[in-house]
Amino acid sequence: MKPLNLTISAFGPYAGLTSLDMTKLGDTGLYAITGETGAGKTTIFDAIMYALYDTGSGEDREARNLRSVYAEPTTETFVEMSFVSAGREYFIRRSPAQRLRGNKTDTPAKVALRLPDGKTVTKAAEVARLIRDDIIGVEAAQFSQIVMIAQGEFRKLVRARSKERTEILRRIFKTGDYDTLAAMLSRLAREKYGEYNDTRKAILETLRVVKAEPGSMQEEELAAFCTAKAESLCIEDALKLVREIAQRDEELHQQAALERRQAEKERDAARREFDAADEIRKKRELLTSCQKQEQQLRQQEEIQQTRLQELEGQRAQMETLSKETAVLGEQLREYPRLQQLGREQAQADRAAREALKKEEAAAARLLQMEEEKKRLQEEEQARKDYADRKTRAEIALKELEIEWKKLQELEQRTQQWKQAKAAYDEVLQRYQTSQQRAGELRMEAVKLRGLYNDNIAGILAAELTEGQPCPVCGSVHHPKRAELTRDIDRRVVEAADQEAVKAEQEASAAASNCQGAKVRLEGLREQVLEAAEGLMPPNWSIAKLNERRTRHQQEESRQSRLLQEARADERRVEQIRQRLLALEEEKEQGSRIREQSSRIRAEQLQLAHQLEKQLRELTQKLRYPTEEEARSCIAGHENRIKGWNKTVTAAQEQLQQIRQKLSALAGQIQTLTEQLADAPVSDLEQLTSRLQETGQILSGRDKAEKESFSRMQSNRSCQESLAQKAEAAVQLEREYRMMSRVANTASGQVSGQARISLETYAQMALFDRILAHANQRLLHMSREQYELKRRPVEDGATRGQTGLELDVIDHYNGTVREVSTLSGGEGFLAALSLALGMSDTIQASASSAVRLDTMFVDEGFGSLSSSFLNLAMDELIDTAENGRRLIGIISHVEEVKGQLTRRIEVTKQSSGGSAAVIRA
């Protein structure tokens, strides 16, 4: 991957728009990125990272923190980059979520990736996948480690202790996950031990639920187990004791069941003897009760016979009531006619009252219509001039319409003149600018032509060869040649002439355009004066024109209002005339209604008087004034008769029932007397006492059986639970021991072995790969003297973390010593070798098809002497040229910047923010 063009807007310290043509830096080799601290040198790499991966180059350089604090509120933050990967060109544009001035909501984050075939992808997830899998081939962290080499970390790495080197490699290789895995394994082992210990505690709690036979040896043994600690509990012995207790419980339960059945037989025998004696007692009591009932029924029989005799004495009275009821029934046929006469009289009265109301309403309405007619005639007289007012308003509006068209034409021509004036001023400005530029270019071309002519002799002398004749004097010897005062190429002079001619042509064209604009402006001015003639006063202005438009609109509004009022009066007068005609018709109809109502009222009053006379005559003939009272009397008589009949029937039925009961009692008394003739006499109190005694014994035996069964069931459940928990404890103990061994291995705490954790082991493998690549460079930079070597782990080394100690081999004297003994410059070369070796390692492990042709080296050269600096630069140049890479050196060191002619210069601006330019 190699950037071609990078554009940054409102990003980091870059407040405005910064565009860098990276192709000017070439395809391979070194270039410098220079500038003050904080100017934004590393931000260039951040922009590349953000464009590709939506992230910065470090933990403190997240995408959401990369908007420039110096940017204008309306300036959008974005990064655009065109780049080449695997010989194919791509373009990407990315912007974060942001709210610009004038927007009420945030603009969402956007990304657009244009592929070589012209297709554009805008979904963030799809862009991330294409960058990672197809285009670049590495993730963001790998890209950052390969492309950006931060020297500080590797200088620490060279001199660090093993524990410190672990932390550094963790940051570089992101191996913290291995340490997290080891911690997780230890935590899981502890949790598994907790589960195992909890299971032992649960076993102990279950043992405390078990109940042994009170006072037995098993109860003492169980108490001893329950007071022990969970850690010292012997699960097998406890299970054996619980099995013995369960077996004893079953024996006790069988014995209690046998005793309960025997007590139940004794209780049943006592109950049978008691029930027989109690049955005889009940029959004797029943015989006594039946004899008493017989006496009571004899008394009730005499009472009912007397009651029937009294009811027979009321029979004559009931016959009289029956005859009176028949007479009243005959009169009921007259009541419907009585009601009909009443309804007709009431209807005649209502008709007379309604006719009176209509007569009075018609008279009142005639009076109202007369008043309305007078009022409408007065209103018609007040609006009679509507025709004149309507005509005057219509004429005024037509005149105003004509005037308005003239004002619009004047305003349109005035607007055209103003636009032409602005166009003329713009063309005039371009003309003046092009005229000035043409003059300056012409002066520059004349100056260059003069200098070139002055140096013709020098140019000819430069081409003279000894023995060849001079084209001016013909001499073949040239002892004193003319010298150039300034080296000026003829092509430069010709180019200046061409540029001056081009500028003069542009100025001429601008002059022609300016003249055309002026002619058009004058023509429009004449049109404006012509349109204003007779409409505006002399020396009128735009303000006067606007004032005249306002007055026109006000007058037009007033005349429109007057016209609307006249038309409204016209419509109202027509309505009044139609209403007056309607009132005349209504008056005639009202008079007819009043006369008709008076006639109907008289007729209905006469009919009501006749009906009232017929009602009086019919009422005198009837016993009761209303049908309801007559029917009520009839119902009363009928109810009395029915009640008497019902009472007689009931008395007869009751007498019959009493006689039936007496007959049944006589038979029952005879039967009981025969049954009790030979019945024995028993002591019920003694039998009751015996029944209670046997019942109490049975209750005690039943309770003892239930208690033994409950204890047996509870202990059996505990036995099953203990068996399951014991099996679980065995399994958990096996799992805990296995997990403990794995956790100790991952954390480097295996007894008797070197303390190498899983993370350190992974770092050792990665470190060895880095050293293999790094030593190729260090041997070259140290002139085959130094080679880095990871110190092997000593057998039995158990103190502290081991495995990442670093030694250096000195091939000049064949010694191996700690890497911390290297001098400052030698240490820097070792650090640079490690950094380049790490980049090679990561790129080699990422993908064989991945090739990143760009690299950045951040600082690290300040403490080097000239010789070591040259060695470092030579190695970087070799890396760039042989590896076909373009490497940017981010540095403050003047000697480094002096060696690199290609550079990106970053400067802080006095207005805030930074700017960057490429010097190639």
Short mmCIF file of C-alpha atoms in Angstrom, two decimals, residues 214-597:
data_model
loop_
_atom_site.label_atom_id
_atom_site.label_comp_id
_atom_site.label_asym_id
_atom_site.label_seq_id
_atom_site.Cartn_x
_atom_site.Cartn_y
_atom_site.Cartn_z
CA PRO A 214 -33.14 -41.22 70.17
CA GLY A 215 -30.66 -42.58 72.73
CA SER A 216 -28.95 -44.95 70.28
CA MET A 217 -25.22 -45.24 69.42
CA GLN A 218 -26.08 -44.05 65.91
CA GLU A 219 -27.32 -40.76 67.37
CA GLU A 220 -23.96 -40.20 69.09
CA GLU A 221 -21.98 -41.05 65.93
CA LEU A 222 -24.20 -38.70 63.87
CA ALA A 223 -23.67 -35.86 66.35
CA ALA A 224 -19.89 -36.32 66.01
CA PHE A 225 -20.11 -36.00 62.20
CA CYS A 226 -22.33 -32.90 62.43
CA THR A 227 -19.87 -31.03 64.66
CA ALA A 228 -16.92 -31.68 62.31
CA LYS A 229 -15.71 -29.12 59.70
CA ALA A 230 -16.50 -29.57 56.03
CA GLU A 231 -12.79 -29.85 55.10
CA SER A 232 -12.19 -32.78 57.51
CA LEU A 233 -15.45 -34.63 56.82
CA CYS A 234 -15.03 -38.30 55.79
CA ILE A 235 -17.78 -38.64 53.21
CA GLU A 236 -17.61 -42.47 52.94
CA ASP A 237 -18.02 -43.00 56.72
CA ALA A 238 -20.87 -40.52 56.79
CA LEU A 239 -22.66 -42.34 53.95
CA LYS A 240 -22.19 -45.69 55.76
CA LEU A 241 -23.74 -44.29 58.99
CA VAL A 242 -26.71 -42.86 57.10
CA ARG A 243 -27.33 -46.25 55.45
CA GLU A 244 -27.34 -47.93 58.90
CA ILE A 245 -29.74 -45.30 60.27
CA ALA A 246 -32.08 -45.82 57.29
CA GLN A 247 -32.07 -49.60 57.85
CA ARG A 248 -32.87 -49.16 61.58
CA ASP A 249 -35.67 -46.72 60.67
CA GLU A 250 -37.31 -49.36 58.49
CA GLU A 251 -37.22 -51.92 61.30
CA LEU A 252 -38.75 -49.46 63.77
CA HIS A 253 -41.44 -48.50 61.28
CA GLN A 254 -42.49 -52.15 60.74
CA GLN A 255 -42.74 -52.71 64.52
CA ALA A 256 -44.83 -49.53 64.99
CA ALA A 257 -47.20 -50.60 62.16
CA LEU A 258 -47.76 -53.98 63.82
CA GLU A 259 -48.60 -52.39 67.19
CA ARG A 260 -50.98 -49.92 65.49
CA ARG A 261 -52.93 -52.74 63.78
CA GLN A 262 -53.36 -54.59 67.13
CA ALA A 263 -54.65 -51.42 68.84
CA GLU A 264 -57.04 -50.87 65.94
CA LYS A 265 -58.60 -54.37 66.44
CA GLU A 266 -59.20 -53.70 70.16
CA ARG A 267 -60.76 -50.30 69.40
CA ASP A 268 -63.12 -51.85 66.77
CA ALA A 269 -64.35 -54.53 69.26
CA ALA A 270 -65.14 -51.88 71.90
CA ARG A 271 -66.94 -49.77 69.27
CA ARG A 272 -69.19 -52.74 68.20
CA GLU A 273 -70.27 -53.47 71.83
CA PHE A 274 -70.94 -49.78 72.48
CA ASP A 275 -72.94 -49.39 69.23
CA ALA A 276 -75.24 -52.34 70.16
CA ALA A 277 -76.04 -50.90 73.62
CA ASP A 278 -76.52 -47.46 72.17
CA GLU A 279 -78.98 -48.82 69.56
CA ILE A 280 -81.24 -50.28 72.35
CA ARG A 281 -81.10 -46.94 74.17
CA LYS A 282 -82.18 -45.09 71.04
CA LYS A 283 -85.20 -47.43 70.46
CA ARG A 284 -86.47 -46.91 74.06
CA GLU A 285 -86.15 -43.15 73.64
CA LEU A 286 -87.96 -43.39 70.25
CA LEU A 287 -90.88 -45.37 71.85
CA THR A 288 -91.33 -42.71 74.50
CA SER A 289 -91.24 -39.99 71.84
CA CYS A 290 -93.87 -41.76 69.69
CA GLN A 291 -96.27 -42.10 72.64
CA LYS A 292 -95.97 -38.35 73.34
CA GLN A 293 -96.60 -37.54 69.64
CA GLU A 294 -99.75 -39.72 69.66
CA GLN A 295 -101.23 -37.67 72.52
CA GLN A 296 -100.42 -34.38 70.71
CA LEU A 297 -102.02 -35.54 67.43
CA ARG A 298 -105.28 -36.52 69.29
CA GLN A 299 -105.52 -32.97 70.63
CA GLN A 300 -104.86 -31.47 67.10
CA GLU A 301 -107.65 -33.73 65.64
CA GLU A 302 -110.24 -32.25 68.04
CA ILE A 303 -109.14 -28.65 67.19
CA GLN A 304 -109.46 -29.19 63.42
CA GLN A 305 -112.96 -30.64 63.74
CA THR A 306 -114.09 -27.53 65.68
CA ARG A 307 -112.51 -25.25 63.00
CA LEU A 308 -114.45 -26.97 60.18
CA GLN A 309 -117.76 -26.44 61.99
CA GLU A 310 -117.07 -22.66 62.30
CA LEU A 311 -116.27 -22.36 58.53
CA GLU A 312 -119.56 -24.07 57.59
CA GLY A 313 -121.38 -21.31 59.50
CA GLN A 314 -119.96 -18.66 57.03
CA ARG A 315 -121.35 -20.32 53.85
CA ALA A 316 -124.56 -18.07 53.63
CA GLN A 317 -122.45 -14.89 53.77
CA MET A 318 -120.26 -16.16 50.91
CA GLU A 319 -123.37 -16.74 48.71
CA THR A 320 -124.52 -13.08 49.23
CA LEU A 321 -121.08 -11.79 48.15
CA SER A 322 -121.29 -13.94 45.02
CA LYS A 323 -124.63 -12.36 43.94
CA GLU A 324 -123.31 -8.78 44.50
CA THR A 325 -120.27 -9.63 42.39
CA ALA A 326 -122.56 -10.65 39.48
CA VAL A 327 -124.40 -7.24 39.57
CA LEU A 328 -121.13 -5.29 39.51
CA GLY A 329 -119.98 -7.43 36.58
CA GLU A 330 -123.02 -6.33 34.54
CA GLN A 331 -122.18 -2.61 35.16
CA LEU A 332 -118.56 -3.04 33.95
CA ARG A 333 -119.82 -2.93 30.31
CA GLU A 334 -120.81 0.78 30.76
CA TYR A 335 -117.39 2.01 31.88
CA PRO A 336 -115.70 1.97 28.37
CA ARG A 337 -118.42 4.37 27.08
CA LEU A 338 -117.85 6.60 30.13
CA GLN A 339 -114.11 6.74 29.36
CA GLN A 340 -114.72 7.42 25.66
CA LEU A 341 -116.96 10.43 26.50
CA GLY A 342 -114.26 11.74 28.85
CA ARG A 343 -111.57 11.44 26.17
CA GLU A 344 -113.72 13.19 23.55
CA GLN A 345 -114.50 16.06 25.96
CA ALA A 346 -110.77 16.47 26.79
CA GLN A 347 -109.91 16.39 23.07
CA ALA A 348 -112.46 19.15 22.33
CA ASP A 349 -111.02 21.29 25.14
CA ARG A 350 -107.47 20.84 23.78
CA ALA A 351 -108.56 21.70 20.23
CA ALA A 352 -110.23 24.90 21.48
CA ARG A 353 -107.08 25.93 23.36
CA GLU A 354 -104.80 25.18 20.40
CA ALA A 355 -107.04 27.21 18.07
CA LEU A 356 -106.83 30.14 20.53
CA LYS A 357 -103.02 29.93 20.56
CA LYS A 358 -102.82 29.90 16.74
CA GLU A 359 -105.17 32.89 16.57
CA GLU A 360 -103.05 34.88 19.02
CA ALA A 361 -99.75 33.85 17.31
CA ALA A 362 -101.06 34.90 13.89
CA ALA A 363 -102.02 38.31 15.26
CA ALA A 364 -98.59 38.80 16.86
CA ARG A 365 -96.80 37.69 13.64
CA LEU A 366 -98.82 40.21 11.56
CA LEU A 367 -97.62 42.97 13.86
CA GLN A 368 -93.96 41.81 13.58
CA MET A 369 -94.12 41.70 9.77
CA GLU A 370 -95.43 45.23 9.67
CA GLU A 371 -92.48 46.43 11.79
CA GLU A 372 -89.96 44.47 9.64
CA LYS A 373 -91.40 45.99 6.45
CA LYS A 374 -90.90 49.49 7.80
CA ARG A 375 -87.30 48.75 8.86
CA LEU A 376 -86.37 47.20 5.47
CA GLN A 377 -87.79 50.18 3.58
CA GLU A 378 -85.62 52.54 5.64
CA GLU A 379 -82.47 50.40 4.99
CA GLU A 380 -83.22 50.31 1.22
CA GLN A 381 -83.42 54.10 1.16
CA ALA A 382 -80.01 54.36 2.96
CA ARG A 383 -78.18 52.10 0.38
CA LYS A 384 -79.77 53.41 -2.84
CA ASP A 385 -76.52 55.15 -4.12
CA TYR A 386 -74.61 51.87 -4.49
CA ALA A 387 -74.56 52.04 -8.33
CA ASP A 388 -72.64 55.35 -8.41
CA ARG A 389 -70.12 54.17 -5.87
CA LYS A 390 -69.57 50.90 -7.75
CA THR A 391 -68.92 52.70 -11.07
CA ARG A 392 -66.44 55.16 -9.54
CA ALA A 393 -64.43 52.33 -7.86
CA GLU A 394 -64.25 50.22 -11.05
CA ILE A 395 -62.93 53.17 -13.08
CA ALA A 396 -60.31 53.96 -10.43
CA LEU A 397 -59.11 50.32 -10.31
CA LYS A 398 -58.69 50.16 -14.12
CA GLU A 399 -56.53 53.32 -14.01
CA LEU A 400 -54.47 51.88 -11.15
CA GLU A 401 -53.95 48.63 -13.10
CA ILE A 402 -52.50 50.55 -16.04
CA GLU A 403 -50.23 52.50 -13.72
CA TRP A 404 -49.11 49.28 -11.97
CA LYS A 405 -47.97 47.72 -15.25
CA LYS A 406 -45.86 50.84 -15.89
CA LEU A 407 -44.34 50.61 -12.42
CA GLN A 408 -43.52 46.91 -12.91
CA GLU A 409 -41.87 47.64 -16.26
CA LEU A 410 -39.83 50.43 -14.66
CA GLU A 411 -38.79 48.18 -11.78
CA GLN A 412 -37.83 45.36 -14.18
CA ARG A 413 -35.69 47.65 -16.30
CA THR A 414 -34.14 49.15 -13.17
CA GLN A 415 -33.24 45.65 -11.93
CA GLN A 416 -31.72 44.77 -15.33
CA TRP A 417 -29.67 47.96 -15.19
CA LYS A 418 -28.39 47.11 -11.69
CA GLN A 419 -27.37 43.59 -12.82
CA ALA A 420 -25.66 45.03 -15.88
CA LYS A 421 -23.85 47.55 -13.65
CA ALA A 422 -22.58 44.72 -11.37
CA ALA A 423 -21.50 42.71 -14.42
CA TYR A 424 -19.73 45.74 -15.85
CA ASP A 425 -17.85 46.36 -12.57
CA GLU A 426 -16.76 42.71 -12.47
CA VAL A 427 -15.59 42.73 -16.10
CA LEU A 428 -13.81 46.05 -15.50
CA GLN A 429 -12.00 44.56 -12.48
CA ARG A 430 -10.91 41.51 -14.52
CA TYR A 431 -9.73 43.81 -17.29
CA GLN A 432 -7.66 45.93 -14.93
CA THR A 433 -6.19 42.82 -13.29
CA SER A 434 -5.32 41.14 -16.60
CA GLN A 435 -3.88 44.45 -17.92
CA GLN A 436 -1.63 44.77 -14.88
CA ARG A 437 -0.55 41.10 -15.09
CA ALA A 438 0.21 41.41 -18.82
CA GLY A 439 2.39 44.46 -18.09
CA GLU A 440 4.29 42.69 -15.35
CA LEU A 441 4.87 39.57 -17.49
CA ARG A 442 5.97 41.68 -20.43
CA MET A 443 8.50 43.55 -18.24
CA GLU A 444 9.78 40.22 -16.88
CA ALA A 445 10.14 38.80 -20.44
CA VAL A 446 12.01 41.94 -21.60
CA LYS A 447 14.28 41.73 -18.59
CA LEU A 448 15.04 38.02 -19.24
CA ARG A 449 15.59 38.72 -22.94
CA GLY A 450 18.11 41.48 -22.06
CA LEU A 451 19.97 39.24 -19.66
CA TYR A 452 20.02 36.45 -22.23
CA ASN A 453 21.38 38.79 -24.94
CA ASP A 454 24.04 40.04 -22.52
CA ASN A 455 25.14 36.45 -21.90
CA ILE A 456 25.18 35.26 -25.56
CA ALA A 457 28.96 35.59 -25.57
CA GLY A 458 29.17 33.53 -22.41
CA ILE A 459 26.83 30.92 -23.92
CA LEU A 460 28.96 30.73 -27.10
CA ALA A 461 32.17 30.58 -25.07
CA ALA A 462 30.78 27.68 -23.05
CA GLU A 463 30.40 25.69 -26.28
CA LEU A 464 33.96 26.49 -27.63
CA THR A 465 36.42 23.61 -28.02
CA GLU A 466 40.20 24.05 -28.32
CA GLY A 467 41.23 23.64 -31.95
CA GLN A 468 37.76 24.45 -33.26
CA PRO A 469 37.20 27.94 -34.81
CA CYS A 470 35.13 30.51 -32.89
CA PRO A 471 31.88 31.34 -34.79
CA VAL A 472 32.44 35.06 -34.04
CA CYS A 473 36.18 35.71 -34.58
CA GLY A 474 37.31 32.44 -36.25
CA SER A 475 40.21 31.87 -33.87
CA VAL A 476 41.02 28.23 -33.05
CA HIS A 477 42.66 29.21 -29.74
CA HIS A 478 40.57 30.50 -26.86
CA PRO A 479 42.90 31.67 -24.07
CA LYS A 480 40.31 33.90 -22.33
CA ARG A 481 36.71 32.91 -22.76
CA ALA A 482 33.74 35.10 -21.91
CA GLU A 483 31.93 34.11 -18.70
CA LEU A 484 28.23 33.96 -17.88
CA THR A 485 27.06 36.44 -15.26
CA ARG A 486 23.81 34.40 -14.81
CA ASP A 487 22.89 31.05 -16.31
CA ILE A 488 19.66 31.69 -18.29
CA ASP A 489 18.24 29.03 -20.56
CA ARG A 490 16.82 30.24 -23.86
CA ARG A 491 13.75 28.09 -23.27
CA VAL A 492 13.08 30.09 -20.11
CA VAL A 493 13.19 33.33 -22.15
CA GLU A 494 10.90 31.91 -24.82
CA ALA A 495 8.48 30.61 -22.20
CA ALA A 496 8.40 34.07 -20.60
CA ASP A 497 7.64 35.64 -24.02
CA GLN A 498 4.84 33.13 -24.64
CA GLU A 499 3.35 33.72 -21.19
CA ALA A 500 3.46 37.52 -21.76
CA VAL A 501 1.76 37.17 -25.16
CA LYS A 502 -0.90 34.93 -23.63
CA ALA A 503 -1.49 37.47 -20.85
CA GLU A 504 -1.75 40.35 -23.42
CA GLN A 505 -4.31 38.32 -25.40
CA GLU A 506 -6.31 37.73 -22.23
CA ALA A 507 -6.14 41.47 -21.44
CA SER A 508 -7.33 42.31 -24.96
CA ALA A 509 -10.25 39.90 -24.65
CA ALA A 510 -11.09 41.39 -21.25
CA ALA A 511 -11.07 44.89 -22.76
CA SER A 512 -13.47 43.78 -25.49
CA ASN A 513 -15.77 42.23 -22.89
CA CYS A 514 -15.59 45.41 -20.82
CA GLN A 515 -16.58 47.60 -23.78
CA GLY A 516 -19.54 45.32 -24.62
CA ALA A 517 -20.73 45.43 -21.01
CA LYS A 518 -20.50 49.22 -21.00
CA VAL A 519 -22.57 49.56 -24.21
CA ARG A 520 -25.26 47.28 -22.78
CA LEU A 521 -25.27 49.28 -19.54
CA GLU A 522 -25.85 52.56 -21.42
CA GLY A 523 -28.69 51.03 -23.46
CA LEU A 524 -30.43 49.80 -20.31
CA ARG A 525 -30.06 53.23 -18.72
CA GLU A 526 -31.91 54.85 -21.66
CA GLN A 527 -34.69 52.25 -21.29
CA VAL A 528 -35.03 53.08 -17.59
CA LEU A 529 -35.34 56.83 -18.30
CA GLU A 530 -37.92 56.15 -21.02
CA ALA A 531 -40.02 53.94 -18.69
CA ALA A 532 -39.88 56.57 -15.88
CA GLU A 533 -41.02 59.45 -18.11
CA GLY A 534 -44.41 60.76 -16.99
CA LEU A 535 -44.41 58.33 -14.07
CA MET A 536 -41.63 59.52 -11.76
CA PRO A 537 -40.40 63.05 -10.94
CA PRO A 538 -36.96 64.26 -12.12
CA ASN A 539 -33.93 62.97 -10.20
CA TRP A 540 -35.96 60.09 -8.81
CA SER A 541 -34.28 57.27 -6.86
CA ILE A 542 -34.95 53.62 -6.04
CA ALA A 543 -36.31 54.73 -2.66
CA LYS A 544 -38.76 57.11 -4.41
CA LEU A 545 -39.80 54.25 -6.72
CA ASN A 546 -40.45 51.97 -3.75
CA GLU A 547 -42.41 54.77 -2.05
CA ARG A 548 -44.51 55.27 -5.20
CA ARG A 549 -45.18 51.48 -5.32
CA THR A 550 -46.31 51.55 -1.70
CA ARG A 551 -48.70 54.47 -2.28
CA HIS A 552 -50.07 52.72 -5.38
CA GLN A 553 -50.73 49.52 -3.42
CA GLN A 554 -52.45 51.46 -0.63
CA GLU A 555 -54.75 53.30 -3.09
CA GLU A 556 -55.51 50.05 -4.92
CA SER A 557 -56.40 48.40 -1.61
CA ARG A 558 -58.70 51.34 -0.70
CA GLN A 559 -60.53 51.32 -4.06
CA SER A 560 -60.92 47.50 -3.87
CA ARG A 561 -62.48 47.91 -0.44
CA LEU A 562 -64.89 50.62 -1.73
CA LEU A 563 -65.85 48.38 -4.67
CA GLN A 564 -66.52 45.45 -2.33
CA GLU A 565 -68.71 47.67 -0.10
CA ALA A 566 -70.75 48.93 -3.13
CA ARG A 567 -71.26 45.38 -4.39
CA ALA A 568 -72.29 44.26 -0.89
CA ASP A 569 -74.87 47.11 -0.75
CA GLU A 570 -76.16 46.07 -4.20
CA ARG A 571 -76.68 42.49 -3.02
CA ARG A 572 -78.34 43.73 0.20
CA VAL A 573 -80.84 45.99 -1.65
CA GLU A 574 -81.85 43.06 -3.85
CA GLN A 575 -82.33 40.90 -0.74
CA ILE A 576 -84.50 43.64 0.86
CA ARG A 577 -86.77 43.89 -2.21
CA GLN A 578 -87.25 40.12 -2.31
CA ARG A 579 -87.96 40.08 1.42
CA LEU A 580 -90.63 42.83 1.06
CA LEU A 581 -92.43 40.76 -1.56
CA ALA A 582 -92.26 37.72 0.69
CA LEU A 583 -93.66 39.76 3.62
CA GLU A 584 -96.78 40.72 1.63
CA GLU A 585 -97.49 37.05 0.93
CA GLU A 586 -96.92 36.12 4.58
CA LYS A 587 -99.34 38.86 5.77
CA GLU A 588 -102.16 37.49 3.60
CA GLN A 589 -101.48 33.95 4.86
CA GLY A 590 -101.40 35.16 8.50
CA SER A 591 -104.84 36.82 8.17
CA ARG A 592 -106.30 33.59 6.80
CA ILE A 593 -104.84 31.56 9.68
CA ARG A 594 -106.26 33.98 12.31
CA GLU A 595 -109.83 33.79 10.89
CA GLN A 596 -109.71 29.99 10.55
CA SER A 597 -108.46 29.52 14.15
#
